[in-house]
mmCIF file of C-alpha atoms in Angstrom:
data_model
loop_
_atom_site.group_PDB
_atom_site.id
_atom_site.type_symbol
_atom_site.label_atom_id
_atom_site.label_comp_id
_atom_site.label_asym_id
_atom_site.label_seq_id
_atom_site.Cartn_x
_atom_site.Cartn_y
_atom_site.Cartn_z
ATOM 1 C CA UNK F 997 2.703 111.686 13.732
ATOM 2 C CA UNK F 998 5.117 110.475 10.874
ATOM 3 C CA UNK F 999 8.758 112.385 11.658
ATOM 4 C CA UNK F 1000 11.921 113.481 9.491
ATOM 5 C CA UNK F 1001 15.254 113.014 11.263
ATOM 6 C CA UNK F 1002 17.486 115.537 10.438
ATOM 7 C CA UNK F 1003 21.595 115.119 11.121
ATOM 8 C CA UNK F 1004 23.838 118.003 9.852
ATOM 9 C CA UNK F 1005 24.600 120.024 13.186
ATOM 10 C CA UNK F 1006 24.800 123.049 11.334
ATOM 11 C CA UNK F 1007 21.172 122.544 10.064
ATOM 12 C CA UNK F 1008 19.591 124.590 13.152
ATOM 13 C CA UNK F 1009 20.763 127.841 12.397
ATOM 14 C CA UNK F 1010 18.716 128.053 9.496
ATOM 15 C CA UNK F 1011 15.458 126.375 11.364
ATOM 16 C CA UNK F 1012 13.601 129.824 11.410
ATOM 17 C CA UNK F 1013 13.422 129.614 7.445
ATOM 18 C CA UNK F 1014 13.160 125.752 6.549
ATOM 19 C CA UNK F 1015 11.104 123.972 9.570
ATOM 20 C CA UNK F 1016 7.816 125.640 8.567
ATOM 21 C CA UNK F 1017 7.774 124.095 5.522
ATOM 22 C CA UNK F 1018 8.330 120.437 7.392
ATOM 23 C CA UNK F 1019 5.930 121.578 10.292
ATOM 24 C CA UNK F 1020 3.216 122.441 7.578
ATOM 25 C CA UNK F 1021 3.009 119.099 5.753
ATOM 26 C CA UNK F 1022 2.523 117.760 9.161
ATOM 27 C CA UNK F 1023 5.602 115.962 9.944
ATOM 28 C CA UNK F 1024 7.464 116.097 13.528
ATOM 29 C CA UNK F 1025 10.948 116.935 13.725
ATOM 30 C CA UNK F 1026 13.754 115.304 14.878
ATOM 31 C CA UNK F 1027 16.963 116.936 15.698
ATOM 32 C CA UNK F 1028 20.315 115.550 16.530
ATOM 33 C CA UNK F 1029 21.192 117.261 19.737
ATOM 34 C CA UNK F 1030 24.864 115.538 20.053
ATOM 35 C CA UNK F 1031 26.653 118.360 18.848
ATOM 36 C CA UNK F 1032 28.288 115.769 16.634
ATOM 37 C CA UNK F 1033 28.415 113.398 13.747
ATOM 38 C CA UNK F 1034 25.561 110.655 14.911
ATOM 39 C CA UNK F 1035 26.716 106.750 14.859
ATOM 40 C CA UNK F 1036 24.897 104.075 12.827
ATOM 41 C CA UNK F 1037 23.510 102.991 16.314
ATOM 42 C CA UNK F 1038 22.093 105.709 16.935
ATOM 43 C CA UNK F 1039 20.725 106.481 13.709
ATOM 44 C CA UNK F 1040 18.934 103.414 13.825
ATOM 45 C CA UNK F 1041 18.048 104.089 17.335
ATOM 46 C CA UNK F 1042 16.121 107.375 16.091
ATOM 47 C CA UNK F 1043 14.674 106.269 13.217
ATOM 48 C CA UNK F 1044 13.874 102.859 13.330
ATOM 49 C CA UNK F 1045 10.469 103.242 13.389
ATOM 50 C CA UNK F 1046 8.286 106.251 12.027
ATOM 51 C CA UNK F 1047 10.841 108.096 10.575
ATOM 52 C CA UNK F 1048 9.456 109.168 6.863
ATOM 53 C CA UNK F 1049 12.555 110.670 5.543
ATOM 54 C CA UNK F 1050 16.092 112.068 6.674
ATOM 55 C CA UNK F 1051 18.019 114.936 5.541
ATOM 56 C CA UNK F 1052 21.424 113.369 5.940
ATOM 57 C CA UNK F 1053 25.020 115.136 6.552
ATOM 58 C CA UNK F 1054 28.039 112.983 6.822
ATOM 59 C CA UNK F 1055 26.650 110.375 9.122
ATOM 60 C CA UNK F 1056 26.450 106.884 8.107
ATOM 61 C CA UNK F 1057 23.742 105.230 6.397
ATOM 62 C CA UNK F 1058 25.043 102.091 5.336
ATOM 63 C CA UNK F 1059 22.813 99.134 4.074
ATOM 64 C CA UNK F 1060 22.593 97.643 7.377
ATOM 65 C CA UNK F 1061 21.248 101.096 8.745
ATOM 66 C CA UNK F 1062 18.782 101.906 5.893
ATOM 67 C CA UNK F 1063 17.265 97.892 6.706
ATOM 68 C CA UNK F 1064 16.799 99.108 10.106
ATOM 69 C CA UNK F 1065 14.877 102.455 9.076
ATOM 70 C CA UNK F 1066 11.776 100.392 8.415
ATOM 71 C CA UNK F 1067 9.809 103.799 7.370
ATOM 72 C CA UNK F 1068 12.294 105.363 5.982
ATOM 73 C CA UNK F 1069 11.047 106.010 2.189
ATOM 74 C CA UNK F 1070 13.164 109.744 1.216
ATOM 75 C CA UNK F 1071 16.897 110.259 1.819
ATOM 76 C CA UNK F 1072 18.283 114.205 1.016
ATOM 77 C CA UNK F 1073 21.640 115.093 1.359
ATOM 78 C CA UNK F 1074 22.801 118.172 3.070
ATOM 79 C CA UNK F 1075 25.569 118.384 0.222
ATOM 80 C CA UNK F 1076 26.972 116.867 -2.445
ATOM 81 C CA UNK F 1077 28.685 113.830 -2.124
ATOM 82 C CA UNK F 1078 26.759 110.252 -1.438
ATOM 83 C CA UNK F 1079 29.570 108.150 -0.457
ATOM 84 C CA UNK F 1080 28.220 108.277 3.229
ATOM 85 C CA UNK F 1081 24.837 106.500 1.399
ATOM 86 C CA UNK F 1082 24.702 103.093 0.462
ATOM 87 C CA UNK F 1083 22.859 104.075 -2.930
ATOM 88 C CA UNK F 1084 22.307 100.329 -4.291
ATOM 89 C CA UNK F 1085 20.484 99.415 -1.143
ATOM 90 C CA UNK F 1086 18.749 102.545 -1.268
ATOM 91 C CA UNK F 1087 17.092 101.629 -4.388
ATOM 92 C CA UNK F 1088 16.968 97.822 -3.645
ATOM 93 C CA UNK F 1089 14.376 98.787 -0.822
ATOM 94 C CA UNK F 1090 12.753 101.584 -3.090
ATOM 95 C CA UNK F 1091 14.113 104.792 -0.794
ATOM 96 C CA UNK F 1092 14.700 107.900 -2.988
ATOM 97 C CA UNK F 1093 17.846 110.179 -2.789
ATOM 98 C CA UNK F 1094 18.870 113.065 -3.884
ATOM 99 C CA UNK F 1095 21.783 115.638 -3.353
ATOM 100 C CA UNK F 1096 21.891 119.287 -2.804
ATOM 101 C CA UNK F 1097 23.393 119.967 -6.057
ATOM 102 C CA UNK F 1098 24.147 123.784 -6.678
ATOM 103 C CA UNK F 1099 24.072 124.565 -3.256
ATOM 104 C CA UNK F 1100 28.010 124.475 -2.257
ATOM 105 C CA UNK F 1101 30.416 124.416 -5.198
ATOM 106 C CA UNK F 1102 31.118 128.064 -4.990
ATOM 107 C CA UNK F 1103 32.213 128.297 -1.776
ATOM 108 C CA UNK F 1104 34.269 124.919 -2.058
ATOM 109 C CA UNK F 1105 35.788 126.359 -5.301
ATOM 110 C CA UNK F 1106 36.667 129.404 -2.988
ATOM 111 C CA UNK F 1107 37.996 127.790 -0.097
ATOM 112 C CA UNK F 1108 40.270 125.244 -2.872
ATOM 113 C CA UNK F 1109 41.565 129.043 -4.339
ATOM 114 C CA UNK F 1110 42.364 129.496 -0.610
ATOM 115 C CA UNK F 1111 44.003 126.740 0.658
ATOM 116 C CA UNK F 1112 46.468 126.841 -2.970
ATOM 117 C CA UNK F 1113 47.426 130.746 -1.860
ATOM 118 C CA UNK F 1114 48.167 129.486 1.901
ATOM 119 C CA UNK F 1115 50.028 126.286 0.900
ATOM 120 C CA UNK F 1116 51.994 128.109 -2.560
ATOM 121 C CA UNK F 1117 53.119 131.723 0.066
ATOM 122 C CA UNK F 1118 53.275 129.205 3.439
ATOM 123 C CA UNK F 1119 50.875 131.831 5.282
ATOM 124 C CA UNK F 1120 49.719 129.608 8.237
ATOM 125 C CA UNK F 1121 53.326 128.889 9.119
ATOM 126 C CA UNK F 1122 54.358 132.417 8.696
ATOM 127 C CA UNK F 1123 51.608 133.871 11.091
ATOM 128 C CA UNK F 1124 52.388 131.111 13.552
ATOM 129 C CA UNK F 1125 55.920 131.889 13.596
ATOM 130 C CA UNK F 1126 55.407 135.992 13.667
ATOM 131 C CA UNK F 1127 52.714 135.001 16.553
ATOM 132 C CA UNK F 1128 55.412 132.910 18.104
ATOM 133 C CA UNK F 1129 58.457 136.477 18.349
ATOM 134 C CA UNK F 1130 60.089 135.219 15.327
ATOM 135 C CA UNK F 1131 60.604 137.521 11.766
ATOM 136 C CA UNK F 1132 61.760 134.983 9.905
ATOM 137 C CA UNK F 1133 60.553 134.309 5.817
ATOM 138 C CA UNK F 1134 59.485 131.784 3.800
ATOM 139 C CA UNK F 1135 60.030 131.619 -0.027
ATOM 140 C CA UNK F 1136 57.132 131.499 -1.689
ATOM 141 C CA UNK F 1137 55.543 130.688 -5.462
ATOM 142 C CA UNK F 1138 53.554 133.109 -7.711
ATOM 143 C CA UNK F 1139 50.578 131.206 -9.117
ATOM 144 C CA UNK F 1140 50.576 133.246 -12.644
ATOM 145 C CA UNK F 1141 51.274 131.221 -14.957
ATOM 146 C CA UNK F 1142 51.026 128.074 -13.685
ATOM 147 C CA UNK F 1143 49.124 124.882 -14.999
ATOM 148 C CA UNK F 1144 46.617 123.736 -12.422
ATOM 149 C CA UNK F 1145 45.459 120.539 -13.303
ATOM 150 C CA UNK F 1146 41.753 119.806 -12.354
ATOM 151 C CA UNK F 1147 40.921 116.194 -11.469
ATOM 152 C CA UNK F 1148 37.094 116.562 -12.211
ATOM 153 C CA UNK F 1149 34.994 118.995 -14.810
ATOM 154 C CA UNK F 1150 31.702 118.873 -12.300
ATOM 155 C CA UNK F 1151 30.531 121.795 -10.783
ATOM 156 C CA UNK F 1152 32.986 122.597 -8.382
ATOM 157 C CA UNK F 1153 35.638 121.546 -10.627
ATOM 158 C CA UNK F 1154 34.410 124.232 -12.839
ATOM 159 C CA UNK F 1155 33.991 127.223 -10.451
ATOM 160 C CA UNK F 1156 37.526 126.170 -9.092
ATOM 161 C CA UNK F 1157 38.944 126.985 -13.368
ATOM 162 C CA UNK F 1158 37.402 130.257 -13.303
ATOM 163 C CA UNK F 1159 38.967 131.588 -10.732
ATOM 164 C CA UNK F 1160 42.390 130.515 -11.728
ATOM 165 C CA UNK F 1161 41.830 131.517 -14.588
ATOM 166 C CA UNK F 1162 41.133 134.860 -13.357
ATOM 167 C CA UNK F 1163 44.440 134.651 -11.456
ATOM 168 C CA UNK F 1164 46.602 134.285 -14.390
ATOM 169 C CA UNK F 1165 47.042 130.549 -14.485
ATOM 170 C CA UNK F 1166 46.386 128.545 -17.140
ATOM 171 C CA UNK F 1167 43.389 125.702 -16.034
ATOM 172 C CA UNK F 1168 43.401 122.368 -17.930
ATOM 173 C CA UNK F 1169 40.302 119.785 -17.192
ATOM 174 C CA UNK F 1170 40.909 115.989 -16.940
ATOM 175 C CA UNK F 1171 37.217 114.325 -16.675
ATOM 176 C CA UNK F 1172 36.245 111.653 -19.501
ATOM 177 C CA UNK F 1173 32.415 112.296 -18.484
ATOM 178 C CA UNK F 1174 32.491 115.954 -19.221
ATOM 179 C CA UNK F 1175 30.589 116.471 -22.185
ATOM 180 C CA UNK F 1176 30.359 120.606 -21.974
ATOM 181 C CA UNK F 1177 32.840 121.679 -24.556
ATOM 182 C CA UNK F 1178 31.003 125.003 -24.545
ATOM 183 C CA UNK F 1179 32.194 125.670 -20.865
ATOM 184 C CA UNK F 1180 35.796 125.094 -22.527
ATOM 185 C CA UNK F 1181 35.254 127.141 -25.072
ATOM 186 C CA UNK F 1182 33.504 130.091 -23.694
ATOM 187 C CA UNK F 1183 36.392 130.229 -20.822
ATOM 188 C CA UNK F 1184 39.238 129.279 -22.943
ATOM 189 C CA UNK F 1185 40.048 126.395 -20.812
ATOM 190 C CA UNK F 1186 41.959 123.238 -21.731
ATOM 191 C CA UNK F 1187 40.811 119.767 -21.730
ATOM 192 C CA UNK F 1188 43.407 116.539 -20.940
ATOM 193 C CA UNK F 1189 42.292 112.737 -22.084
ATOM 194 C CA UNK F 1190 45.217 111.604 -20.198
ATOM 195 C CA UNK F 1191 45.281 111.625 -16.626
ATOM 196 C CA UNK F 1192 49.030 110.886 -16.007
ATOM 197 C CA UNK F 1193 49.689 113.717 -18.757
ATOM 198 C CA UNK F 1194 48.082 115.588 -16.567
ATOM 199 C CA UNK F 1195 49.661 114.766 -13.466
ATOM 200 C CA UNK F 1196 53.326 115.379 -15.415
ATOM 201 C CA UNK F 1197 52.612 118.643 -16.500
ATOM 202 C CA UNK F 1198 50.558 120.353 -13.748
ATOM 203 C CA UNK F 1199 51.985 122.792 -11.287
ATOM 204 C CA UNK F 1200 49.052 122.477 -9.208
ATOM 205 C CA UNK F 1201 46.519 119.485 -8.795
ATOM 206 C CA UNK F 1202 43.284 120.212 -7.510
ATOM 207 C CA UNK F 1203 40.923 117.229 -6.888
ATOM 208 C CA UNK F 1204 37.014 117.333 -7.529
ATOM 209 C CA UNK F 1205 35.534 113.657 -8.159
ATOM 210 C CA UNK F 1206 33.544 111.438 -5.905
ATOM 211 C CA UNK F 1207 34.832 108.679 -3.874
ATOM 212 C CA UNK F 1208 33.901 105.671 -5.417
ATOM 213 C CA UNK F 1209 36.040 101.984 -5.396
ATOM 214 C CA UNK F 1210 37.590 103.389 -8.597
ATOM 215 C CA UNK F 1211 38.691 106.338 -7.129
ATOM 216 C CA UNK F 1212 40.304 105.579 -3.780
ATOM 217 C CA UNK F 1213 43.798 106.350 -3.593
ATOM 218 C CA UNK F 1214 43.441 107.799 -6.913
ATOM 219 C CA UNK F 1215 46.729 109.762 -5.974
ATOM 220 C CA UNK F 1216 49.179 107.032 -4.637
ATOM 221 C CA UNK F 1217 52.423 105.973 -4.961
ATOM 222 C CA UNK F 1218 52.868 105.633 -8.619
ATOM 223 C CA UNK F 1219 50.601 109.418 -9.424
ATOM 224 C CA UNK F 1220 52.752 111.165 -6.994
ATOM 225 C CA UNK F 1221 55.993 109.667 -8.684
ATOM 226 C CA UNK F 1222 54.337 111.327 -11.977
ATOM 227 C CA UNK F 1223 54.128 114.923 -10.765
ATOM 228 C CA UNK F 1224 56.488 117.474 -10.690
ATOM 229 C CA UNK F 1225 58.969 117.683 -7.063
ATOM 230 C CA UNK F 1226 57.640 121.684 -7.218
ATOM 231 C CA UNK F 1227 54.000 120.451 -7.418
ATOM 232 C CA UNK F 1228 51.165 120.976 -5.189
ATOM 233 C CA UNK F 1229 48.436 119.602 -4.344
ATOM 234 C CA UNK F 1230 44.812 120.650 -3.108
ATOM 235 C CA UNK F 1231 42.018 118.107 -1.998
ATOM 236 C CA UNK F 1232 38.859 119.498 -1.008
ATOM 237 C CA UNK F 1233 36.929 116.621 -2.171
ATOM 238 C CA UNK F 1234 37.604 113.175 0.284
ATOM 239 C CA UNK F 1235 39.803 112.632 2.023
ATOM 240 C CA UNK F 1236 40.212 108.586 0.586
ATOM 241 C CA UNK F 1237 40.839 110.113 -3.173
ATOM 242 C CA UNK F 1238 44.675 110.830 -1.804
ATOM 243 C CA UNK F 1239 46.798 107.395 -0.393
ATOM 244 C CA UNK F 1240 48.514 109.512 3.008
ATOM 245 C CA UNK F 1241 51.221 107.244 3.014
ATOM 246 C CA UNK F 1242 52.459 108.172 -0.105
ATOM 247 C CA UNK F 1243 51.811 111.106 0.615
ATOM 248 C CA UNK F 1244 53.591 111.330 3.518
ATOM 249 C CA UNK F 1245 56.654 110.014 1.698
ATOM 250 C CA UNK F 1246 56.439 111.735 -1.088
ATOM 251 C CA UNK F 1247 56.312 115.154 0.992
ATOM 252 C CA UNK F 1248 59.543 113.950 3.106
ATOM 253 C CA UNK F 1249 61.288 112.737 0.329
ATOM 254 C CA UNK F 1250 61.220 115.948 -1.533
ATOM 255 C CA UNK F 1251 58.578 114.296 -4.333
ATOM 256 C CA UNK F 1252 56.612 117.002 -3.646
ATOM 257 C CA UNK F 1253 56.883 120.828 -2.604
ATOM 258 C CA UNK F 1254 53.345 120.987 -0.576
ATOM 259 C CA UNK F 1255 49.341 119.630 -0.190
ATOM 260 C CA UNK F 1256 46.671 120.953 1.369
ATOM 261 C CA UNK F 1257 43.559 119.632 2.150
ATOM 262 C CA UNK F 1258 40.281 119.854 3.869
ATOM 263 C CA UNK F 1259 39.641 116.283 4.039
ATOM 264 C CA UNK F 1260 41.106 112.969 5.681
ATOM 265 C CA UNK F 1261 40.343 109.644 5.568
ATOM 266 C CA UNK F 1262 39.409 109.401 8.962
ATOM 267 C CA UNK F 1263 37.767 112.880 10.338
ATOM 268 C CA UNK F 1264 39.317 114.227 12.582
ATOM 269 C CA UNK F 1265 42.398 112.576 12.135
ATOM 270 C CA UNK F 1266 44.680 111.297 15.087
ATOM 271 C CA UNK F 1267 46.268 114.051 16.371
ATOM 272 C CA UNK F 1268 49.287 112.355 15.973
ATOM 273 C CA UNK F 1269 49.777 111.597 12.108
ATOM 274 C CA UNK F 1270 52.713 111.878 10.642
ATOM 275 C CA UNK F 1271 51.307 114.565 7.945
ATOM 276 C CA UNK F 1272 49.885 116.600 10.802
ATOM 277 C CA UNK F 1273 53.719 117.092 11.847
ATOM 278 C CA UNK F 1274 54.728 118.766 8.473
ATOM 279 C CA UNK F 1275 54.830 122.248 7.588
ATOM 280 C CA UNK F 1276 54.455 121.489 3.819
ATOM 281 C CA UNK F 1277 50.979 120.096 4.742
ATOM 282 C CA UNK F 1278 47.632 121.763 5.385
ATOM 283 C CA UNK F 1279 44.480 120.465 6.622
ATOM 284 C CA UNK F 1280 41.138 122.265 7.343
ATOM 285 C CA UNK F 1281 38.191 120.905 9.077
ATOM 286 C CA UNK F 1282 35.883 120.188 6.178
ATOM 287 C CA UNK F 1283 35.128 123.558 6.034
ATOM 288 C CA UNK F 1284 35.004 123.992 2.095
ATOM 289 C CA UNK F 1285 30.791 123.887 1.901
ATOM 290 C CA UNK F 1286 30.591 125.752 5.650
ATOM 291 C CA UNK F 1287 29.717 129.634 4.565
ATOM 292 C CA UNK F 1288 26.707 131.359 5.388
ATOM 293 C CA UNK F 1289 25.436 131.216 1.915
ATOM 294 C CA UNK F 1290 26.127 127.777 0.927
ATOM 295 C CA UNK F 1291 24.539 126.552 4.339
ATOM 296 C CA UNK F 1292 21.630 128.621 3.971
ATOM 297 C CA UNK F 1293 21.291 126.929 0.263
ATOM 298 C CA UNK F 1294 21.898 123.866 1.355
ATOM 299 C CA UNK F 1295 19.424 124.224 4.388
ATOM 300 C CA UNK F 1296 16.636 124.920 1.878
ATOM 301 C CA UNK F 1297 17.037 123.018 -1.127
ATOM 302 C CA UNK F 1298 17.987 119.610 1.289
ATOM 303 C CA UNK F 1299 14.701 120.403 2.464
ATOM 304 C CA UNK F 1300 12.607 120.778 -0.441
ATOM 305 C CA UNK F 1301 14.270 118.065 -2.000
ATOM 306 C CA UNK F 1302 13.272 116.020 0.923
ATOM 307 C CA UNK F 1303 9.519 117.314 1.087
ATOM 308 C CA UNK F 1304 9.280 116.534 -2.958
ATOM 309 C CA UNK F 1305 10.369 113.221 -2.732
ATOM 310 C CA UNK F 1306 8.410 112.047 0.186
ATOM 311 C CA UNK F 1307 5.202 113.286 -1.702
ATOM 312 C CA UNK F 1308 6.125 111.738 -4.881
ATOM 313 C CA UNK F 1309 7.080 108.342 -3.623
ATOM 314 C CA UNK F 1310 4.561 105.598 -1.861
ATOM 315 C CA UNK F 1311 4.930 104.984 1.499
ATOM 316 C CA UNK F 1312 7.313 101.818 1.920
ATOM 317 C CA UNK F 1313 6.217 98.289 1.780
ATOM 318 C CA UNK F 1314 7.809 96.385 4.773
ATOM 319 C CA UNK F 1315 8.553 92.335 4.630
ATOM 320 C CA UNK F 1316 8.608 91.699 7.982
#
């Protein structure tokens, strides 16, 4: 029986809705039981042979993997972002991919609002500290009238606007591939062509692109040196977008008042990074996409997308 190999641990607790529809098209399923991100070993090791199609988390699929997955025809992610997925080699060896698109960006959006609120009033170092037999305060930041500067116009980018603009604040885009100037419009929301006028004026800097070779360390030493020492900044996109470094220097230095993130460049981080040592930073778990409802969305439409592709594409031709 031809199988699907499916990776995101957090996949199971919607089985009860989305494994029928695998189970009726015939296909056998394959779990990962590890309880944790799988290796390319044993990716390979579980679908090397048979394996029709994989609905993919954050586990590595590299070119030298996909080779491996001789079968392997239909690639959905459980998400948004691709970087785990060598795409090129994808389509080199005719394997078709496709996202979860729509499935997530509110409750990223939501937990981006969230982390700027705990990072701008220090709230995790207040309750630790009131936890801890101490009344002490913190000084905090209104967000109302503030410019948060939005590194990315996509979906999340978008959702992540609307609610500061609902909060008073005053949302300004920076994305040269946004062609929607009707979502500007109809929200009243600023556009920048310039990305270190952006990074000069902004209170706030939220990032929302993909990690690409263009992007890494899009925020380094010389962006950091551009924003405001009162600035913050949120990353709930990847963790490479943001040089930690810099950032670390640019936090102790007094460069910048505060960042929060829920993503690192390595996940999870050593326990003993510098940043992890700072009250001025925040990290999360990758836990932006990880509601009920964005899981349950992404549970289902990974699915389907996976189902649609492997009946639309031929099986693959092996040379060797």
């Amino acid at each position: 029986m031809t199988k699907i190999l499916i990776t995101p641990k957090s996949f199971a607790n919607y089985k009860e809705a989305v494994y029928p529809l695998i189970l009726e098209q015939g296909y056998e399923i394959i779990e990962n039981t590890t309880g944790r991100t799988l290796t390319e070993a044993e990716i390979v090791e579980l679908a090397g042979e048979g394996v029709a199609g994989i609905i993919i988390g954050v586990d590595p699929l590299p070119g030298s993997v996909l080779e491996q997955c001789r079968d392997v025809r239909a690639i959905s992610k459980y998400g948004m972002g691709m970087d785990n997925i060598d795409l090129d080699k994808a389509k080199e060896l005719g394997i078709g991919v496709r996202n979860a698109a729509g499935s997530n960006h509110i409750s990223v959006a939501e937990h981006a609002i969230g982390l700027l609120f705990a990072i701008a009033r220090h709230i995790p170092h207040n309750v630790a500290s009131v936890k801890q037999g101490h009344w002490e305060r913190a000084m905090g930041i209104e967000l109302t009238g503030k410019i948060i500067g939005l590194v990315g116009g996509g979906q999340i980018g978008r959702e992540v606007a609307i609610r500061a603009k609902g909060l008073g604040m005053q949302p300004v885009i920076y994305d040269p591939f946004l062609r929607d100037e009707s979502f500007l419009e109809a929200h009243g929301i600023r556009r920048e062509h310039d990305l270190d006028r952006l990074l000069e004026q902004a209170d706030v800097i939220s990032l929302h692109v993909p990690y690409t070779p263009e992007t890494k360390h899009l925020i380094g030493e010389r962006t950091l040196g551009l924003m405001k020492p009162s600035a913050i900044l949120i990353n709930t996109s990847r963790g490479e977008l943001v040089d930690e470094d810099a950032l670390y220097r640019a936090l102790t230095g007094g460069a910048l008042a505060g960042a929060a993130q829920d993503v690192f460049s390595v996940e999870p981080p050593d326990g003993g990074h510098p940043l992890l040592q700072l009250d001025r930073f925040l990290l999360t778990s990758h836990t932006g996409a990880f509601t009920r409802e964005a899981v349950a969305r992404m549970a289902t439409l990974s699915t389907h997308n996976l189902l649609d592709l492997l009946n639309e594409l031929p099986a693959r031709t092996r040379t060797s």
